[in-house]
Each structure stands twice: as structure tokens, then as C-alpha cells.
Short mmCIF file of C-alpha atoms in Angstrom, two decimals:
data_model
loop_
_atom_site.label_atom_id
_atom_site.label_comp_id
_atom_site.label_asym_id
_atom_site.label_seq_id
_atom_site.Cartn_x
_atom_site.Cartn_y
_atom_site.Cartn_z
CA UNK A 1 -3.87 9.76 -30.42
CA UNK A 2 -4.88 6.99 -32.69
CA UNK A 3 -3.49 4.32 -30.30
CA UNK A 4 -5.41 5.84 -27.24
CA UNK A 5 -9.12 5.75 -29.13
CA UNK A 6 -7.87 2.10 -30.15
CA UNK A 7 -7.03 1.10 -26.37
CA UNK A 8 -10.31 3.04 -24.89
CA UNK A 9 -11.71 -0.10 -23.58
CA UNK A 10 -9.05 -0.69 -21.01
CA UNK A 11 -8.84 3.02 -20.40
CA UNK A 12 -12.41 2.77 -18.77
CA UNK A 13 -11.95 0.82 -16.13
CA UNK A 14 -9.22 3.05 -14.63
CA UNK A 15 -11.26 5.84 -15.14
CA UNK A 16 -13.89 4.35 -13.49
CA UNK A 17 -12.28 2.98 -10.70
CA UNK A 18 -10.20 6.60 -10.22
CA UNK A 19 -14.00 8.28 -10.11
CA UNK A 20 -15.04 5.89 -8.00
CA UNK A 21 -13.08 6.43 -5.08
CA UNK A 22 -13.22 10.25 -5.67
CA UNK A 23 -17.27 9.87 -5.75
CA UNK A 24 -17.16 7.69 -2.11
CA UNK A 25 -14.89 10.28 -0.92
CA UNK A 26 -17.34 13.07 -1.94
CA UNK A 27 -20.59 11.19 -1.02
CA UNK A 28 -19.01 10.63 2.54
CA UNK A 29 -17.71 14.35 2.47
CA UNK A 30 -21.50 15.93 2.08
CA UNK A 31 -23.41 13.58 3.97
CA UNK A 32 -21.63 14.56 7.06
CA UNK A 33 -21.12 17.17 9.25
CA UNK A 34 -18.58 16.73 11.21
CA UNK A 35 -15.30 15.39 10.42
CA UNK A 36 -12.61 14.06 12.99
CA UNK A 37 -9.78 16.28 11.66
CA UNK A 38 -10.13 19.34 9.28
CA UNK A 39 -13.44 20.85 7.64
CA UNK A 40 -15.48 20.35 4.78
CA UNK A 41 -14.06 22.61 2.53
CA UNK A 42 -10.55 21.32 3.16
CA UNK A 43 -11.96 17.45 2.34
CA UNK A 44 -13.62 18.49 -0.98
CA UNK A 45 -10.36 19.46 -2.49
CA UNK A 46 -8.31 17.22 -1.02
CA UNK A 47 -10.40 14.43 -2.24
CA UNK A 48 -9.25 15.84 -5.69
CA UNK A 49 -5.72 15.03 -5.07
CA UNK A 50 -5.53 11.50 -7.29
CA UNK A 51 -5.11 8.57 -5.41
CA UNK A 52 -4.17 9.38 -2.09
CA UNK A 53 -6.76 12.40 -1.33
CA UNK A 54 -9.52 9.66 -0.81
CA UNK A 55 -6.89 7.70 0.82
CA UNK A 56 -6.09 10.53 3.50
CA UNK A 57 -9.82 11.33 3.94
CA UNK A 58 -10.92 7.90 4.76
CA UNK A 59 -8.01 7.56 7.00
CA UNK A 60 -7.84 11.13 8.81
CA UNK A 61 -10.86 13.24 8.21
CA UNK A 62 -14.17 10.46 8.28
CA UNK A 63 -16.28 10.86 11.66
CA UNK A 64 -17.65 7.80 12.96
CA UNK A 65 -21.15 9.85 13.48
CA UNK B 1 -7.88 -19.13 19.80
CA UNK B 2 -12.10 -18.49 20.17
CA UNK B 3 -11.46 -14.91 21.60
CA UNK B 4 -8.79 -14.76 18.42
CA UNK B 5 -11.39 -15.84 16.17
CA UNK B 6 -14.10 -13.15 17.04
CA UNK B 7 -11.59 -10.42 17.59
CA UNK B 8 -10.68 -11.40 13.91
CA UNK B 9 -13.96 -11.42 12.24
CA UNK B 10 -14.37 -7.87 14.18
CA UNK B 11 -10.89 -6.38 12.69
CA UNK B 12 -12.31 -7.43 9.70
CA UNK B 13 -16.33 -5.96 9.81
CA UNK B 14 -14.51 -2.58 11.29
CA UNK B 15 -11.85 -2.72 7.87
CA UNK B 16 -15.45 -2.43 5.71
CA UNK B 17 -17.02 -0.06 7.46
CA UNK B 18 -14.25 2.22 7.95
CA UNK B 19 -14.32 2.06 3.72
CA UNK B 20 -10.70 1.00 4.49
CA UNK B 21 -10.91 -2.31 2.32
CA UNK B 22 -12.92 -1.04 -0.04
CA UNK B 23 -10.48 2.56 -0.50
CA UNK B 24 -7.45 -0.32 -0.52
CA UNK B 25 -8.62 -2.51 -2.93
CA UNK B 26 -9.26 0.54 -5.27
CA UNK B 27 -6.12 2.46 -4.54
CA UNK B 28 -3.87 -0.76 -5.67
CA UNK B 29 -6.58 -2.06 -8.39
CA UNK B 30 -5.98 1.31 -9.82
CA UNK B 31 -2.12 1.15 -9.70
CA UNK B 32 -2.02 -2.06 -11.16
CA UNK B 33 -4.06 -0.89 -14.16
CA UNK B 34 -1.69 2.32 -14.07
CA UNK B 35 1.64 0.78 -14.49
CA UNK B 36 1.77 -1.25 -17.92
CA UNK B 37 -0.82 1.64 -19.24
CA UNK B 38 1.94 4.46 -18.37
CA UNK B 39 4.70 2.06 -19.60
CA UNK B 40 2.72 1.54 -23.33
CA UNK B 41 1.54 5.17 -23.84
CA UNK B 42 4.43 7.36 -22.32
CA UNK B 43 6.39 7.25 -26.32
CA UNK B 44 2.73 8.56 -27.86
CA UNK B 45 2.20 11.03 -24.60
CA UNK B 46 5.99 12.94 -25.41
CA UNK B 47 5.15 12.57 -29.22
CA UNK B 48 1.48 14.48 -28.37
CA UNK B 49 3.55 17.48 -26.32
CA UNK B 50 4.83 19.95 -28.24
CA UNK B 51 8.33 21.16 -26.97
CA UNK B 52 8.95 23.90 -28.96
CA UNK B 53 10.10 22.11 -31.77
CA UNK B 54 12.25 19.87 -29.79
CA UNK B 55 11.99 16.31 -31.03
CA UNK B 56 11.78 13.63 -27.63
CA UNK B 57 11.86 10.20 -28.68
CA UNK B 58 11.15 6.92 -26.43
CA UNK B 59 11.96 3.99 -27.26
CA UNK B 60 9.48 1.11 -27.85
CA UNK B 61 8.51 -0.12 -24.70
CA UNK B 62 8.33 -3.45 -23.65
CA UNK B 63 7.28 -5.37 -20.87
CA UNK B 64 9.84 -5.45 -18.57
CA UNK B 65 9.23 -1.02 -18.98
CA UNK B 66 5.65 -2.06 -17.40
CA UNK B 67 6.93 -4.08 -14.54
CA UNK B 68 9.54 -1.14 -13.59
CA UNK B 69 6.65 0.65 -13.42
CA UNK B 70 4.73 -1.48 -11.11
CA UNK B 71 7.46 -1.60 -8.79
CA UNK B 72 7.89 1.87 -8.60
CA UNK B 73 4.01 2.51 -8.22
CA UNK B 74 4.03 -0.31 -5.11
CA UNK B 75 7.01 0.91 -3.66
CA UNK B 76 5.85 4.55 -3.64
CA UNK B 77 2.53 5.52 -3.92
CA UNK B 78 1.51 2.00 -2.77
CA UNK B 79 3.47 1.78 0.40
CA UNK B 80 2.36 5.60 1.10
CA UNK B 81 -1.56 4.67 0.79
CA UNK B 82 -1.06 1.57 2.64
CA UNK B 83 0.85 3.24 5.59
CA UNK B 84 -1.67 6.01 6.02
CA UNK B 85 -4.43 3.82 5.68
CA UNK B 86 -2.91 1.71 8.07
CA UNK B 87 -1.77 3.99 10.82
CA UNK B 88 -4.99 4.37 13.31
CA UNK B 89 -4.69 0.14 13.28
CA UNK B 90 -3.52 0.51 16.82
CA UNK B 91 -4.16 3.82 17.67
CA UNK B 92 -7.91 4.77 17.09
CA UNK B 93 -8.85 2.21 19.35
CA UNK B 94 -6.25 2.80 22.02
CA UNK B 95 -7.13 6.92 22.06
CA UNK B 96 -11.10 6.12 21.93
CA UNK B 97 -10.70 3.59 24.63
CA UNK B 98 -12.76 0.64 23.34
CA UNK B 99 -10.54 -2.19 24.15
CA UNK B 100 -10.64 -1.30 28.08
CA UNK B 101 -14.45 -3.22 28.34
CA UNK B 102 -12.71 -6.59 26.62
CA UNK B 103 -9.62 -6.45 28.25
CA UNK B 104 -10.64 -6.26 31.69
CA UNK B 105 -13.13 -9.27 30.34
CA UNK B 106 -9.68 -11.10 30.49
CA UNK B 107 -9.34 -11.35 26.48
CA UNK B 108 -5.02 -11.79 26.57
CA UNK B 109 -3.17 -8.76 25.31
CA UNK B 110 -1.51 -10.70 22.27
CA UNK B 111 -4.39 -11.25 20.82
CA UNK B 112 -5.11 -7.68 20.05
CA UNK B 113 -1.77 -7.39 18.59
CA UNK B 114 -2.24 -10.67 16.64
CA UNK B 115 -5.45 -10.25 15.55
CA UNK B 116 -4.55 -7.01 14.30
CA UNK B 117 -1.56 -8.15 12.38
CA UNK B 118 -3.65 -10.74 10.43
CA UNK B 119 -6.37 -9.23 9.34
CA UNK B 120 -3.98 -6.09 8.14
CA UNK B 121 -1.66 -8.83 6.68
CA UNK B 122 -5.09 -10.27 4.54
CA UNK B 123 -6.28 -7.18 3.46
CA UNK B 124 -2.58 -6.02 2.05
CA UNK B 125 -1.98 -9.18 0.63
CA UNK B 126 -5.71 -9.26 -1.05
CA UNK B 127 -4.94 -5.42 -1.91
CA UNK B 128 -1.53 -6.39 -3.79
CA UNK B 129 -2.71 -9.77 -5.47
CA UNK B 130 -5.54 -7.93 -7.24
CA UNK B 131 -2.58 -4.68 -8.10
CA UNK B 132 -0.93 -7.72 -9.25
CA UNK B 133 -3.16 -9.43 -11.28
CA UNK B 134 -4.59 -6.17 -12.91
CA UNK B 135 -0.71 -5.44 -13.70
CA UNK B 136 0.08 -9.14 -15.31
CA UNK B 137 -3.39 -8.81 -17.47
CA UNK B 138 -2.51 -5.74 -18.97
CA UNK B 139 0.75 -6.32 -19.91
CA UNK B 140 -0.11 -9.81 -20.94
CA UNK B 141 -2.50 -7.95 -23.33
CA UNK B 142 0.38 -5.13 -24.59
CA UNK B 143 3.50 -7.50 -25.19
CA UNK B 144 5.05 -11.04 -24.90
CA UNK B 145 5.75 -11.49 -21.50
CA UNK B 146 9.18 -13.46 -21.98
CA UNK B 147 10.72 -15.14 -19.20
CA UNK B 148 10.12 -13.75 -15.66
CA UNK B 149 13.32 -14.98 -13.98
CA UNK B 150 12.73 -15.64 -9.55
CA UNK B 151 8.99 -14.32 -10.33
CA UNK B 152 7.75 -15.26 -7.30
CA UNK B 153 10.63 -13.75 -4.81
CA UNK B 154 10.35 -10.49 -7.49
CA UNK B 155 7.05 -10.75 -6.51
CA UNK B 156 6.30 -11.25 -3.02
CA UNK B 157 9.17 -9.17 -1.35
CA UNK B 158 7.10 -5.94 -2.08
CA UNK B 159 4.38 -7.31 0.30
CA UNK B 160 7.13 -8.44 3.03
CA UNK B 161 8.36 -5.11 3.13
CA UNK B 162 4.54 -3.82 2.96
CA UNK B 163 3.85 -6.34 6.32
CA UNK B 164 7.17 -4.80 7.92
CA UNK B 165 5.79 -1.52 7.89
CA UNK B 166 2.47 -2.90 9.43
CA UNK B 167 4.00 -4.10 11.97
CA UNK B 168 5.97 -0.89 12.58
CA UNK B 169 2.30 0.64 12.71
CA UNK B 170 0.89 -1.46 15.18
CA UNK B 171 4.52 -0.90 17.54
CA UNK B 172 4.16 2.72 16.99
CA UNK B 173 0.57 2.57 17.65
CA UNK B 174 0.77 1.29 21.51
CA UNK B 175 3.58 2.83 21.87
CA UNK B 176 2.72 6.29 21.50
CA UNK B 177 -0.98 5.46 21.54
CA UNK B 178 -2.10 8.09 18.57
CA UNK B 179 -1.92 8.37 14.60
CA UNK B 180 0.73 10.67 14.05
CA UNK B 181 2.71 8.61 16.88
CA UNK B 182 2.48 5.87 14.42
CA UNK B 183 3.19 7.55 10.87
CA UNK B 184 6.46 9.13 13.20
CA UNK B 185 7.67 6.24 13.79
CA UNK B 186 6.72 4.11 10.74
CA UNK B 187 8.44 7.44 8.78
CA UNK B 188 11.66 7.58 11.03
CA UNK B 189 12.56 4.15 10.17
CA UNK B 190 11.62 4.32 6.10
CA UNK B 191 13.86 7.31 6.07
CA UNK B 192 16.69 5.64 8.12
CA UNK B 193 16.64 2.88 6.02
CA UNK B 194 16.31 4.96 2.82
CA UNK B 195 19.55 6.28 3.57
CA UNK B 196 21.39 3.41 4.68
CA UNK B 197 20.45 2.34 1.01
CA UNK B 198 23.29 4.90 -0.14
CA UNK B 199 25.75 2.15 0.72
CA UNK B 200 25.65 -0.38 -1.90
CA UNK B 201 27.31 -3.02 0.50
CA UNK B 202 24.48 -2.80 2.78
CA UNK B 203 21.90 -2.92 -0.39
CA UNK B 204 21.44 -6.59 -0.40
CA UNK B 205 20.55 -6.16 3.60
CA UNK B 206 18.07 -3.71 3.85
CA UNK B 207 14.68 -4.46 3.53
CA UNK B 208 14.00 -1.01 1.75
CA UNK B 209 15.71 -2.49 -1.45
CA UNK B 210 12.67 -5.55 -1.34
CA UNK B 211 10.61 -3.42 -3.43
CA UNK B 212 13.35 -1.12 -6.03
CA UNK B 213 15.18 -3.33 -8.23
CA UNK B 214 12.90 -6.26 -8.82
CA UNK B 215 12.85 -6.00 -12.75
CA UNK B 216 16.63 -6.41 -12.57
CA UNK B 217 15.57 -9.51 -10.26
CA UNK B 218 13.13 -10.90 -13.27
CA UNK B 219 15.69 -10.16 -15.97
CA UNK B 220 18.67 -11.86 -14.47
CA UNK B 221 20.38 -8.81 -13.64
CA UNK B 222 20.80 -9.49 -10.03
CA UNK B 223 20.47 -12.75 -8.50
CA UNK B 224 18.47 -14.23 -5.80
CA UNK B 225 21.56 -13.55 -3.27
CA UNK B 226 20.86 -9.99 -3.81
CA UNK B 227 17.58 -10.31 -2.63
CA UNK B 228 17.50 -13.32 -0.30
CA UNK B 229 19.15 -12.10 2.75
CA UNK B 230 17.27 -8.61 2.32
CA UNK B 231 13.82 -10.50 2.78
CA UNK B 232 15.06 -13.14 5.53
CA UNK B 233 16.08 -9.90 7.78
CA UNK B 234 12.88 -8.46 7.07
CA UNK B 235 11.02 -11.13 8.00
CA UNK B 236 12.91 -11.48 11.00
CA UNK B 237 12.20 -7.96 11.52
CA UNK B 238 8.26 -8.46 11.15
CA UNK B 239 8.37 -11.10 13.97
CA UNK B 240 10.98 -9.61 16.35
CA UNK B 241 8.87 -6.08 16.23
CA UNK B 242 5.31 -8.64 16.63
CA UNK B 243 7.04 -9.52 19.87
CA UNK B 244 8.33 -6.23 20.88
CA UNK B 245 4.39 -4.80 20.30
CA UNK B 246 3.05 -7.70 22.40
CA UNK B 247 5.68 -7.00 25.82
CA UNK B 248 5.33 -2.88 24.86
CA UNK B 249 1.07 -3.66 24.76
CA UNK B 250 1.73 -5.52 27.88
CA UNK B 251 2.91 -2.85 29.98
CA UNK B 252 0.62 -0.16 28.95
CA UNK B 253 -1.57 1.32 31.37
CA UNK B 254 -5.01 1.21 29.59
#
């Protein structure tokens, strides 16, 4: 445990970066209505799956509208 | 080469605001952070679970236990966020029907195909530079690096396998003209080759092995004629299917 609190500052930027593309995929998610494949509720936990869920959404399930 | 400029610059707006750079770049920044920070902290994550009672010891892991890693990352979850990213490059346009209005402008055929291939080529290759640069920091940071033996073959066959399966996306694409049309056929052929992989003669061959083994590449392992003639066929590959897209693209009734 010691060495993770020692090696927290390059823990961050994952962390970030990993929340980051889950809170674009989210943002996206519930600022549209429609989506080209699938429905909201579907998206939302998909986007939870870690690093391909935004991945799928972004590919599959964003409506150009 | 005008008409392949601006088609160009217009792959390239679409790739940022289809968030598909953007979700690339942080989908491959994020596995080359992941790989050397699994490698150093697996030993203290099986010391932190308890397994009732049972005492699991890793040994202390070095670099060459980062770049495994890495190459497994790539070649897995890389390749599989790449491919689906990738796999409306031919066919969202094709189903939607926006290329009739420039084609019948008289822009040539092969320049959708080529234009296509490049940009996707740039954005993987800026996509697995930064994976790879996040990847050499960090384990810079954790241990002595040593000697990388063949670096930059160890290196760059992951993307040449990673533009082979582009191109298989853009074939599949005007070939079937849809998404899953493309992931079928992009899939078919991983799988074929996956098991063709069984047969260690054909190993050296088979472009599937450009991104497996690579640490044994770096440590002297295997040689360069292990890998050599696997990346030559794939880039043979890469153009022969280039050509094969332009004639199929050709043909198709818009």
C-alpha cells in the first residue's frame, strides 16, 4: 500500500485520462436524444465498461444530430 | 493530388468531430500508462489479496515485465479499440450516401480509398507513438531500461499489423458497404490467422505474430529472421488489399 501512496503522482494521470473518456462518453450520452444504434439506458452502462465502452459508443451508438 | 489534398484535410476534420481522434488518442495514452504501472504493482496487488492464507509471491519485476505488458495491451485491447473505431471508415459514408455528390463531380475512385488509408494510417500511428512514449516514460522512471535489442522492428511491427487491419476495414467496407460487413470480415481473417499461428513453422509468416513475442525480439530471444519475413508479407498484404479496395470501389454501383 505504501508503494501506491508513494507512486500517486503517476497514478493521476491514468485516472484522469480513464474519467475522461468515460465523462465525454456520458456528456455525449445526455445531451442527445437519439442515438444511431441502441438507447440511452443501454449507452450509460456501457460507457462504464473500461476502455472500450466509450470506444463502442463513439463508434456505434453517437447520432450525428 | 488537389482533390487528394482536400479529401484529406476532410478525413481528417470528420476524425475530430466524430470524437474518433480524440477517443483514440485516450484509449492508447491510457494503455501506455497501463502497462509498466500493471507490470510494477502486480507483486504488491497479490501481496494486498488475501487468499485464505495462501502465500502468492511475484517476483521482482523488471522492465522487460512492462514491455510484455505493452505488447499484450496493443495487441489486444489496442487492436480491438482500433478496429471498432475504425470500422464505419468506409462504410458510414457508403450507407449514408455522401460520396455520390463528389463522385459524379468526377473526383477518381482511388482517392477515396487513398485518402482514407492515410489519414487512418496518421491517426494510428499518432495514437501508438503517444501509447509508446507514455509506455517508455514510465518504465524509464520504474527501472534501468538495459539494452533494447532490434527496438525499432520490436517496435513498429505492432503498427504494421495495426495498418493491415485498416486496410482490411476499408476492403470490407466497400465491399459489403456497412459496419458489421466490415468488423466480419476484418474478424474472419484475425481469427484465421490466429489459428494458423498454432503451427510454429508458419509463426515467423504470419503477420498475427508482429505484435506477440516482441520482448523475446528486444531480449535476443528470437532474432530479426523471426520477425522479418512476418512484416515484409504484411506489408505486402497492406498494399495488395489497397489495390484490391481500389478495383472492388471501382465496380460498385453507388
Amino acid at each position: 500500500m505504501e508503494e501506491l501512496i508513494k507512486y500517486l503522482p503517476l497514478l493521476i494521470p491514468y485516472a484522469a485520462i480513464e474519467l475522461g473518456l468515460l465523462a465525454a462518453a456520458l456528456i455525449h450520452i445526455f445531451t442527445h436524444k437519439t442515438y444511431r444504434k441502441g438507447n440511452r439506458a443501454l449507452w450509460v452502462i456501457l460507457s462504464f465498461v473500461q476502455i472500450i465502452g466509450p470506444v463502442l459508443y463513439f463508434a456505434i451508438g453517437r447520432n450525428d444530430e | 493530388m488537389s482533390a487528394y489534398l482536400a479529401f484529406t484535410k476532410k478525413e481528417l476534420i470528420e476524425s475530430v468531430r466524430t470524437y474518433k481522434l480524440l477517443v483514440l488518442l485516450g484509449v492508447f495514452l491510457l494503455l501506455g500508462m497501463m502497462s509498466p504501472l500493471f507490470a510494477k504493482f502486480m507483486p504488491e496487488i497479490l501481496k494486498s489479496v488475501d487468499f485464505g492464507g495462501m502465500e502468492l509471491t511475484a517476483p521482482e519485476p523488471t522492465a522487460m515485465d512492462s514491455w510484455t505488458q505493452f505488447f499484450k495491451n496493443v495487441g489486444q485491447i489496442g487492436l480491438l479499440a482500433l478496429v471498432i473505431a475504425s470500422a464505419g471508415i468506409m462504410a458510414n459514408e457508403l450507407s449514408k450516401g455522401t460520396l455520390v455528390n463528389i463522385l459524379t463531380k468526377g473526383m477518381k475512385r482511388h482517392t477515396v480509398i487513398l485518402s482514407k488509408l492515410t489519414v487512418a494510417a496518421l491517426i494510428w500511428a499518432a495514437s501508438y507513438m503517444l501509447c509508446l512514449a507514455a509506455a517508455y516514460g514510465y518504465t524509464a522512471y520504474f527501472w534501468d531500461m538495459g539494452e533494447l535489442r532490434h527496438r525499432f522492428l520490436a517496435f513498429f511491427s505492432p503498427w504494421l499489423l495495426g495498418l493491415f487491419l485498416i486496410q482490411l476495414l476499408i476492403l470490407g467496407g466497400t465491399l459489403f458497404k456497412t459496419f458489421i460487413g466490415s468488423l466480419m470480415l476484418t474478424g474472419g481473417v484475425v481469427v484465421a490467422m490466429s489459428l494458423l499461428n498454432i503451427i510454429p513453422k508458419l509463426q515467423r509468416y504470419n503477420p498475427i505474430s508482429l505484435c506477440g513475442d516482441n520482448t523475446a525480439l528486444m531480449t535476443g530471444v528470437k532474432d530479426v529472421s523471426d520477425f522479418l519475413p512476418a512484416a515484409i508479407i504484411c506489408a505486402l498484404l497492406v498494399v495488395m488489399l489497397t489495390a484490391a479496395s481500389v478495383v472492388a470501389f471501382d465496380r460498385k454501383q453507388m
